[in-house]
Amino acid sequence: MSIQSGGLRLATAAPWQEQLRDAIRSPAALAEAVGLAPAALPFDAAASADFPLLVPRSFAARMRRGDADDPLLRQVLASAAETRTVEGYGPDPLQELSLPARDQGVLKKYHGRALLITTGACAVNCRYCFRRHFPYQESTGSHRERLQRVSALAGDPTLKELILSGGDPLLLTDRQLAEIVDIADASEHLGTLRLHSRLPIVIPDRVTQTLLAALRRPALRSVMVLHCNHAREIDSATAAAIARLRDAGVLVLNQSVLLAGVNDSVADLEALSLALFDAGALPYYLHMLDPVAGAAHFAVEVDRARHLLGALAGRLPGYLLPRLAVEVAGADSKRELAPAYTPAPKKAQDDL
Ligand code: SF4
């Protein structure tokens, strides 16, 4: 575990790979980590059968001890609600399984950008994620194949931005990432490299000096889009990781998912934006939940989401207000949802 002392970060943390190996994978270990009796943890074995429990200890350490409703715990705990069948929720809500080139590990949904599926793995299994149903084994391939795909994208003059996603691209080794960045950097067309990652949040020690050296390129801008849903996910180690990224010239943004019981209040969303800003990251998107089978209990109604954003706009400067967005299957961009500034109905006001 890393500790902050007198402004100096003491080098007591295990390497990130070791932290990943040591991640919590059983309900008993999770209950112990959060100070709950095993029987008090609302874990459901059937829910975890196809998408197991996976929680880095550094993330569990930020959960409130003794609180089975903790918003960080809710994001990672397999619960009985996941086993319910709910109309409108399915395994492929964005219909990405049938997109051209998906089986070559590349998604070209948006103009000028291509997304490389680097790996199907993550350092944490978030219960609301579509990843539980996505057949990554058909999409990722070997590292050699990955490099071939990057070379093909680097030679495509219609592309300006290469997006590394997954799973979590920061699960690749620093050397593998450097090889990818080398190819992108040599491209005449690609000017921006974007990485989507939750690793700097859940295991901040993933932001190593060798990773930063790989990203620091004079001719290729790097953007790191973090995934953080609650202010308490940001502790001193996370803030230090974000500071290291910024010092290396990386633009750090954040996207969140609006999740019932996690961050669906004005106070929680305001605290998240302020905590991100304090740490050096700007709020970017607040996503509506994708209708993923097993995640319906996290859903927030569109109307309520728009009122939450309207109320949030009254409390924050515009640069700290995330854009409320929804992904629509087959659309060529995300759809932004306008904040609702009219007063919510009385009952809804009590819920904001
Ligand atoms: S892709 Fe992101 S949201 Fe999904 S499990 Fe991995 S870290 Fe969590």
Tab-separated table of C-alpha atoms and ligand atoms in Angstrom:
chain	number	residue	atom	x	y	z
A	1	MET	CA	0.000	0.000	0.000
A	2	SER	CA	1.302	3.477	-0.764
A	3	ILE	CA	1.308	6.154	1.892
A	4	GLN	CA	1.460	9.916	1.666
A	5	SER	CA	3.710	11.521	4.246
A	6	GLY	CA	4.732	15.170	4.468
A	7	GLY	CA	4.152	15.577	0.717
A	8	LEU	CA	6.474	12.654	-0.079
A	9	ARG	CA	5.107	9.433	-1.457
A	10	LEU	CA	6.863	6.617	0.360
A	11	ALA	CA	7.867	3.722	-1.869
A	12	THR	CA	6.061	0.999	0.023
A	13	ALA	CA	3.606	-0.089	-2.665
A	14	ALA	CA	3.871	-3.470	-4.333
A	15	PRO	CA	4.268	-3.278	-8.114
A	16	TRP	CA	0.914	-2.926	-9.847
A	17	GLN	CA	1.102	-6.429	-11.316
A	18	GLU	CA	1.453	-7.849	-7.806
A	19	GLN	CA	-1.479	-5.739	-6.606
A	20	LEU	CA	-3.517	-7.147	-9.470
A	21	ARG	CA	-2.584	-10.728	-8.587
A	22	ASP	CA	-3.523	-10.011	-4.980
A	23	ALA	CA	-6.950	-8.550	-5.896
A	24	ILE	CA	-9.990	-9.749	-3.958
A	25	ARG	CA	-11.786	-12.622	-5.682
A	26	SER	CA	-13.959	-14.115	-2.949
A	27	PRO	CA	-16.896	-12.738	-0.956
A	28	ALA	CA	-15.204	-13.759	2.298
A	29	ALA	CA	-12.109	-11.695	1.471
A	30	LEU	CA	-14.264	-8.744	0.407
A	31	ALA	CA	-16.338	-8.916	3.613
A	32	GLU	CA	-13.155	-8.942	5.665
A	33	ALA	CA	-11.689	-5.998	3.707
A	34	VAL	CA	-14.762	-3.837	4.347
A	35	GLY	CA	-15.302	-4.906	7.960
A	36	LEU	CA	-18.548	-6.818	7.462
A	37	ALA	CA	-19.521	-10.266	8.676
A	38	PRO	CA	-19.722	-12.575	5.613
A	39	ALA	CA	-23.474	-13.005	6.187
A	40	ALA	CA	-23.952	-9.219	6.117
A	41	LEU	CA	-22.482	-8.909	2.628
A	42	PRO	CA	-25.341	-9.090	0.059
A	43	PHE	CA	-23.324	-11.283	-2.311
A	44	ASP	CA	-25.026	-13.651	-4.752
A	45	ALA	CA	-23.038	-16.595	-6.078
A	46	ALA	CA	-25.311	-17.119	-9.116
A	47	ALA	CA	-24.720	-13.499	-10.205
A	48	SER	CA	-20.978	-14.012	-10.154
A	49	ALA	CA	-21.004	-17.302	-12.073
A	50	ASP	CA	-20.378	-15.748	-15.500
A	51	PHE	CA	-18.705	-12.542	-14.279
A	52	PRO	CA	-16.683	-13.169	-11.142
A	53	LEU	CA	-15.908	-10.867	-8.274
A	54	LEU	CA	-12.691	-8.899	-8.897
A	55	VAL	CA	-11.719	-5.953	-6.671
A	56	PRO	CA	-8.211	-4.529	-6.174
A	57	ARG	CA	-7.409	-4.133	-2.487
A	58	SER	CA	-6.433	-0.484	-2.935
A	59	PHE	CA	-9.975	0.184	-4.226
A	60	ALA	CA	-11.609	-1.817	-1.414
A	61	ALA	CA	-9.579	0.230	1.089
A	62	ARG	CA	-11.568	3.313	0.019
A	63	MET	CA	-14.921	1.715	0.894
A	64	ARG	CA	-16.614	2.719	4.145
A	65	ARG	CA	-16.065	-0.026	6.686
A	66	GLY	CA	-19.185	-1.753	7.926
A	67	ASP	CA	-21.448	-0.244	5.236
A	68	ALA	CA	-23.071	-2.815	2.944
A	69	ASP	CA	-24.566	0.066	0.903
A	70	ASP	CA	-21.273	1.825	0.277
A	71	PRO	CA	-21.339	3.327	-3.254
A	72	LEU	CA	-17.938	1.882	-4.153
A	73	LEU	CA	-18.934	-1.550	-2.887
A	74	ARG	CA	-22.210	-1.478	-4.847
A	75	GLN	CA	-20.272	-1.060	-8.094
A	76	VAL	CA	-18.333	-4.298	-7.655
A	77	LEU	CA	-20.466	-6.612	-5.525
A	78	ALA	CA	-22.306	-9.381	-7.392
A	79	SER	CA	-25.875	-9.114	-6.132
A	80	ALA	CA	-29.102	-11.064	-6.610
A	81	ALA	CA	-30.609	-8.194	-8.630
A	82	GLU	CA	-28.266	-9.145	-11.505
A	83	THR	CA	-30.038	-12.438	-12.030
A	84	ARG	CA	-33.400	-10.806	-12.818
A	85	THR	CA	-34.544	-10.745	-16.428
A	86	VAL	CA	-35.751	-7.245	-17.298
A	87	GLU	CA	-37.409	-6.347	-20.591
A	88	GLY	CA	-35.275	-4.064	-22.752
A	89	TYR	CA	-31.996	-5.209	-21.169
A	90	GLY	CA	-29.847	-7.596	-23.206
A	91	PRO	CA	-26.335	-8.904	-23.795
A	92	ASP	CA	-25.494	-6.545	-26.698
A	93	PRO	CA	-27.321	-3.254	-26.001
A	94	LEU	CA	-25.310	-1.231	-28.517
A	95	GLN	CA	-25.387	-3.935	-31.181
A	96	GLU	CA	-21.616	-3.878	-31.424
A	97	LEU	CA	-21.279	-7.599	-31.988
A	98	SER	CA	-22.349	-7.164	-35.588
A	99	LEU	CA	-20.264	-4.085	-36.416
A	100	PRO	CA	-17.882	-4.427	-39.373
A	101	ALA	CA	-14.281	-5.165	-38.299
A	102	ARG	CA	-15.243	-5.967	-34.710
A	103	ASP	CA	-13.864	-9.453	-35.180
A	104	GLN	CA	-10.519	-7.917	-36.115
A	105	GLY	CA	-10.394	-6.114	-32.776
A	106	VAL	CA	-11.220	-2.694	-34.239
A	107	LEU	CA	-14.361	-0.588	-33.926
A	108	LYS	CA	-14.881	2.233	-36.404
A	109	LYS	CA	-18.064	3.826	-35.191
A	110	TYR	CA	-17.148	7.495	-35.358
A	111	HIS	CA	-15.756	9.758	-38.064
A	112	GLY	CA	-11.958	10.140	-37.998
A	113	ARG	CA	-11.472	7.821	-35.040
A	114	ALA	CA	-10.825	4.134	-34.635
A	115	LEU	CA	-10.980	2.143	-31.447
A	116	LEU	CA	-8.629	-0.760	-30.889
A	117	ILE	CA	-9.815	-3.445	-28.492
A	118	THR	CA	-6.511	-4.110	-26.777
A	119	THR	CA	-7.586	-6.753	-24.280
A	120	GLY	CA	-10.772	-8.162	-22.807
A	121	ALA	CA	-9.433	-8.015	-19.270
A	122	CYS	CA	-9.876	-5.349	-16.595
A	123	ALA	CA	-8.441	-4.865	-13.130
A	124	VAL	CA	-11.935	-4.707	-11.678
A	125	ASN	CA	-15.273	-6.221	-12.664
A	126	CYS	CA	-17.860	-3.436	-12.568
A	127	ARG	CA	-21.278	-4.998	-12.278
A	128	TYR	CA	-23.014	-2.559	-14.679
A	129	CYS	CA	-20.600	-3.162	-17.543
A	130	PHE	CA	-21.430	-4.725	-20.918
A	131	ARG	CA	-18.057	-6.496	-20.725
A	132	ARG	CA	-19.636	-9.433	-18.945
A	133	HIS	CA	-21.342	-10.422	-22.223
A	134	PHE	CA	-18.764	-9.356	-24.804
A	135	PRO	CA	-16.886	-12.187	-26.576
A	136	TYR	CA	-13.454	-10.594	-26.283
A	137	GLN	CA	-11.625	-13.811	-26.979
A	138	GLU	CA	-12.777	-13.396	-30.619
A	139	SER	CA	-11.588	-9.792	-30.808
A	140	THR	CA	-8.249	-9.271	-29.102
A	141	GLY	CA	-5.732	-11.699	-30.617
A	142	SER	CA	-1.990	-11.820	-29.947
A	143	HIS	CA	0.259	-8.822	-29.446
A	144	ARG	CA	1.688	-9.347	-32.927
A	145	GLU	CA	-1.845	-9.145	-34.356
A	146	ARG	CA	-2.494	-6.053	-32.247
A	147	LEU	CA	0.568	-4.352	-33.752
A	148	GLN	CA	-0.531	-5.334	-37.261
A	149	ARG	CA	-3.917	-3.734	-36.626
A	150	VAL	CA	-2.297	-0.552	-35.314
A	151	SER	CA	-0.045	-0.424	-38.392
A	152	ALA	CA	-3.090	-0.721	-40.644
A	153	LEU	CA	-4.861	2.078	-38.758
A	154	ALA	CA	-1.719	4.230	-38.797
A	155	GLY	CA	-1.737	3.971	-42.579
A	156	ASP	CA	-5.399	4.963	-42.957
A	157	PRO	CA	-5.494	8.653	-43.968
A	158	THR	CA	-9.134	9.026	-42.857
A	159	LEU	CA	-8.117	8.601	-39.214
A	160	LYS	CA	-6.898	11.351	-36.906
A	161	GLU	CA	-7.265	9.667	-33.549
A	162	LEU	CA	-6.464	6.198	-32.267
A	163	ILE	CA	-8.393	5.099	-29.197
A	164	LEU	CA	-7.070	2.276	-27.050
A	165	SER	CA	-9.867	0.617	-25.158
A	166	GLY	CA	-10.800	-2.812	-23.945
A	167	GLY	CA	-11.278	-4.123	-21.319
A	168	ASP	CA	-8.526	-1.889	-19.963
A	169	PRO	CA	-5.570	-1.031	-22.234
A	170	LEU	CA	-3.356	-0.323	-19.233
A	171	LEU	CA	-3.348	-4.052	-18.530
A	172	LEU	CA	-0.887	-4.343	-21.404
A	173	THR	CA	2.733	-4.133	-20.333
A	174	ASP	CA	4.568	-0.835	-20.655
A	175	ARG	CA	6.651	-2.367	-23.418
A	176	GLN	CA	3.590	-3.497	-25.382
A	177	LEU	CA	2.050	-0.046	-25.003
A	178	ALA	CA	5.295	1.634	-26.081
A	179	GLU	CA	5.331	-0.494	-29.243
A	180	ILE	CA	1.782	0.588	-30.059
A	181	VAL	CA	2.571	4.257	-29.386
A	182	ASP	CA	5.725	4.016	-31.546
A	183	ILE	CA	3.602	3.010	-34.543
A	184	ALA	CA	0.964	5.680	-33.888
A	185	ASP	CA	3.679	8.301	-33.390
A	186	ALA	CA	5.243	7.440	-36.766
A	187	SER	CA	1.904	7.834	-38.579
A	188	GLU	CA	1.474	10.883	-40.791
A	189	HIS	CA	-2.239	11.045	-40.031
A	190	LEU	CA	-2.717	10.204	-36.396
A	191	GLY	CA	-2.333	13.249	-34.165
A	192	THR	CA	-4.005	12.005	-31.010
A	193	LEU	CA	-3.767	8.869	-28.944
A	194	ARG	CA	-6.560	8.335	-26.455
A	195	LEU	CA	-6.644	5.710	-23.744
A	196	HIS	CA	-9.749	4.742	-21.812
A	197	SER	CA	-8.770	3.304	-18.461
A	198	ARG	CA	-10.032	2.709	-14.942
A	199	LEU	CA	-6.648	1.440	-13.748
A	200	PRO	CA	-5.262	4.801	-12.528
A	201	ILE	CA	-8.349	4.914	-10.291
A	202	VAL	CA	-8.410	1.372	-8.936
A	203	ILE	CA	-4.622	0.723	-8.881
A	204	PRO	CA	-2.949	4.152	-9.096
A	205	ASP	CA	0.506	2.568	-9.057
A	206	ARG	CA	-0.200	1.471	-12.630
A	207	VAL	CA	0.960	4.951	-13.684
A	208	THR	CA	4.646	4.021	-13.795
A	209	GLN	CA	7.548	6.092	-15.050
A	210	THR	CA	7.994	3.721	-18.007
A	211	LEU	CA	4.338	4.189	-18.970
A	212	LEU	CA	4.786	7.967	-18.811
A	213	ALA	CA	7.936	7.736	-20.933
A	214	ALA	CA	5.962	5.760	-23.533
A	215	LEU	CA	3.250	8.413	-23.660
A	216	ARG	CA	5.499	11.465	-23.724
A	217	ARG	CA	5.800	12.252	-27.469
A	218	PRO	CA	6.319	15.681	-28.994
A	219	ALA	CA	4.203	15.025	-32.097
A	220	LEU	CA	1.416	12.857	-30.669
A	221	ARG	CA	-1.023	14.274	-28.114
A	222	SER	CA	-2.083	11.846	-25.409
A	223	VAL	CA	-5.462	11.928	-23.731
A	224	MET	CA	-6.324	9.697	-20.783
A	225	VAL	CA	-10.033	9.269	-20.173
A	226	LEU	CA	-10.430	7.896	-16.669
A	227	HIS	CA	-13.504	6.147	-15.372
A	228	CYS	CA	-14.406	7.321	-11.890
A	229	ASN	CA	-17.965	7.381	-10.549
A	230	HIS	CA	-17.715	8.687	-7.008
A	231	ALA	CA	-15.638	11.301	-5.175
A	232	ARG	CA	-14.374	8.732	-2.681
A	233	GLU	CA	-12.653	6.822	-5.480
A	234	ILE	CA	-10.096	9.638	-5.501
A	235	ASP	CA	-7.585	9.367	-2.687
A	236	SER	CA	-4.067	10.785	-2.384
A	237	ALA	CA	-2.543	7.944	-4.459
A	238	THR	CA	-5.093	8.514	-7.263
A	239	ALA	CA	-4.444	12.251	-7.222
A	240	ALA	CA	-0.696	11.598	-7.391
A	241	ALA	CA	-1.201	9.285	-10.388
A	242	ILE	CA	-3.221	11.973	-12.177
A	243	ALA	CA	-0.514	14.531	-11.367
A	244	ARG	CA	2.137	12.246	-12.901
A	245	LEU	CA	0.069	11.930	-16.081
A	246	ARG	CA	-0.354	15.693	-16.319
A	247	ASP	CA	3.350	16.271	-15.708
A	248	ALA	CA	3.990	14.015	-18.717
A	249	GLY	CA	1.785	16.279	-20.853
A	250	VAL	CA	-1.246	13.973	-20.856
A	251	LEU	CA	-4.680	15.633	-20.902
A	252	VAL	CA	-6.713	13.893	-18.199
A	253	LEU	CA	-10.500	13.700	-18.525
A	254	ASN	CA	-13.055	11.588	-16.732
A	255	GLN	CA	-16.194	9.802	-17.716
A	256	SER	CA	-18.688	8.403	-15.266
A	257	VAL	CA	-21.807	6.331	-15.482
A	258	LEU	CA	-24.918	7.616	-13.728
A	259	LEU	CA	-25.745	4.766	-11.369
A	260	ALA	CA	-28.670	4.424	-8.993
A	261	GLY	CA	-27.453	4.036	-5.420
A	262	VAL	CA	-23.936	5.137	-6.359
A	263	ASN	CA	-23.910	8.720	-7.623
A	264	ASP	CA	-27.504	9.655	-8.510
A	265	SER	CA	-27.796	12.769	-6.356
A	266	VAL	CA	-26.800	16.382	-6.932
A	267	ALA	CA	-24.551	16.261	-3.857
A	268	ASP	CA	-22.687	13.160	-5.091
A	269	LEU	CA	-22.243	14.508	-8.622
A	270	GLU	CA	-21.080	17.885	-7.338
A	271	ALA	CA	-18.575	16.233	-4.983
A	272	LEU	CA	-17.300	14.077	-7.858
A	273	SER	CA	-16.691	17.037	-10.186
A	274	LEU	CA	-14.935	18.999	-7.428
A	275	ALA	CA	-12.779	16.026	-6.409
A	276	LEU	CA	-11.771	15.426	-10.017
A	277	PHE	CA	-10.852	19.075	-10.457
A	278	ASP	CA	-8.839	19.080	-7.226
A	279	ALA	CA	-6.938	16.069	-8.540
A	280	GLY	CA	-6.315	17.644	-11.954
A	281	ALA	CA	-8.898	15.860	-14.132
A	282	LEU	CA	-11.856	17.462	-15.897
A	283	PRO	CA	-15.337	15.897	-15.956
A	284	TYR	CA	-16.121	14.932	-19.546
A	285	TYR	CA	-19.125	12.638	-19.905
A	286	LEU	CA	-21.785	11.393	-17.546
A	287	HIS	CA	-23.212	8.383	-19.328
A	288	MET	CA	-26.648	6.972	-19.028
A	289	LEU	CA	-26.449	3.281	-18.236
A	290	ASP	CA	-26.331	1.011	-21.286
A	291	PRO	CA	-29.262	-1.423	-21.012
A	292	VAL	CA	-27.052	-4.392	-20.202
A	293	ALA	CA	-28.634	-7.612	-19.005
A	294	GLY	CA	-28.041	-7.855	-15.248
A	295	ALA	CA	-27.618	-4.099	-14.687
A	296	ALA	CA	-31.209	-2.819	-14.644
A	297	HIS	CA	-31.072	-2.076	-10.901
A	298	PHE	CA	-28.485	0.651	-11.632
A	299	ALA	CA	-30.737	2.512	-14.098
A	300	VAL	CA	-31.761	6.153	-13.605
A	301	GLU	CA	-34.721	7.518	-15.594
A	302	VAL	CA	-33.796	9.965	-18.379
A	303	ASP	CA	-36.073	12.669	-17.005
A	304	ARG	CA	-34.557	12.417	-13.537
A	305	ALA	CA	-31.043	12.451	-15.027
A	306	ARG	CA	-31.824	15.680	-16.904
A	307	HIS	CA	-33.144	17.309	-13.731
A	308	LEU	CA	-30.058	16.197	-11.817
A	309	LEU	CA	-27.876	17.882	-14.446
A	310	GLY	CA	-30.019	21.014	-14.414
A	311	ALA	CA	-29.644	21.279	-10.631
A	312	LEU	CA	-25.912	20.545	-10.913
A	313	ALA	CA	-25.529	23.356	-13.462
A	314	GLY	CA	-26.759	25.753	-10.779
A	315	ARG	CA	-23.925	24.733	-8.474
A	316	LEU	CA	-20.869	24.303	-10.663
A	317	PRO	CA	-18.982	26.385	-13.211
A	318	GLY	CA	-19.609	25.180	-16.751
A	319	TYR	CA	-16.165	23.624	-17.094
A	320	LEU	CA	-16.951	21.224	-14.244
A	321	LEU	CA	-20.318	20.139	-15.628
A	322	PRO	CA	-20.087	16.774	-17.425
A	323	ARG	CA	-22.092	16.254	-20.580
A	324	LEU	CA	-24.983	13.913	-20.055
A	325	ALA	CA	-24.833	11.384	-22.873
A	326	VAL	CA	-26.480	8.246	-24.050
A	327	GLU	CA	-25.112	5.748	-26.544
A	328	VAL	CA	-27.568	4.779	-29.230
A	329	ALA	CA	-27.089	1.560	-31.165
A	330	GLY	CA	-26.004	2.305	-34.739
A	331	ALA	CA	-25.654	6.112	-34.229
A	332	ASP	CA	-22.543	7.886	-35.534
A	333	SER	CA	-22.006	9.770	-32.263
A	334	LYS	CA	-23.204	9.773	-28.692
A	335	ARG	CA	-26.467	11.654	-28.114
A	336	GLU	CA	-26.246	14.455	-25.615
A	337	LEU	CA	-29.196	15.011	-23.318
A	338	ALA	CA	-29.915	18.613	-22.363
A	339	PRO	CA	-30.109	19.455	-18.659
A	340	ALA	CA	-33.657	20.201	-17.490
A	341	TYR	CA	-33.781	23.615	-15.823
A	342	THR	CA	-37.480	23.661	-15.073
A	343	PRO	CA	-38.286	22.631	-11.508
A	344	ALA	CA	-38.745	18.896	-11.176
A	345	PRO	CA	-42.111	17.705	-9.876
A	346	LYS	CA	-42.232	17.951	-6.067
A	347	LYS	CA	-41.612	14.265	-5.434
A	348	ALA	CA	-38.755	14.189	-7.939
A	349	GLN	CA	-37.191	17.250	-6.225
A	350	ASP	CA	-36.946	15.279	-2.998
A	351	ASP	CA	-35.037	12.596	-4.922
A	352	LEU	CA	-32.412	14.920	-6.381
B	1	SF4	S1	-14.527	-1.822	-19.038
B	1	SF4	FE1	-14.550	-0.227	-17.451
B	1	SF4	S2	-16.614	-0.346	-16.573
B	1	SF4	FE2	-16.245	-2.257	-17.664
B	1	SF4	S3	-15.468	-3.664	-16.095
B	1	SF4	FE3	-13.712	-2.742	-17.121
B	1	SF4	S4	-13.191	-0.989	-15.811
B	1	SF4	FE4	-15.269	-1.600	-15.262
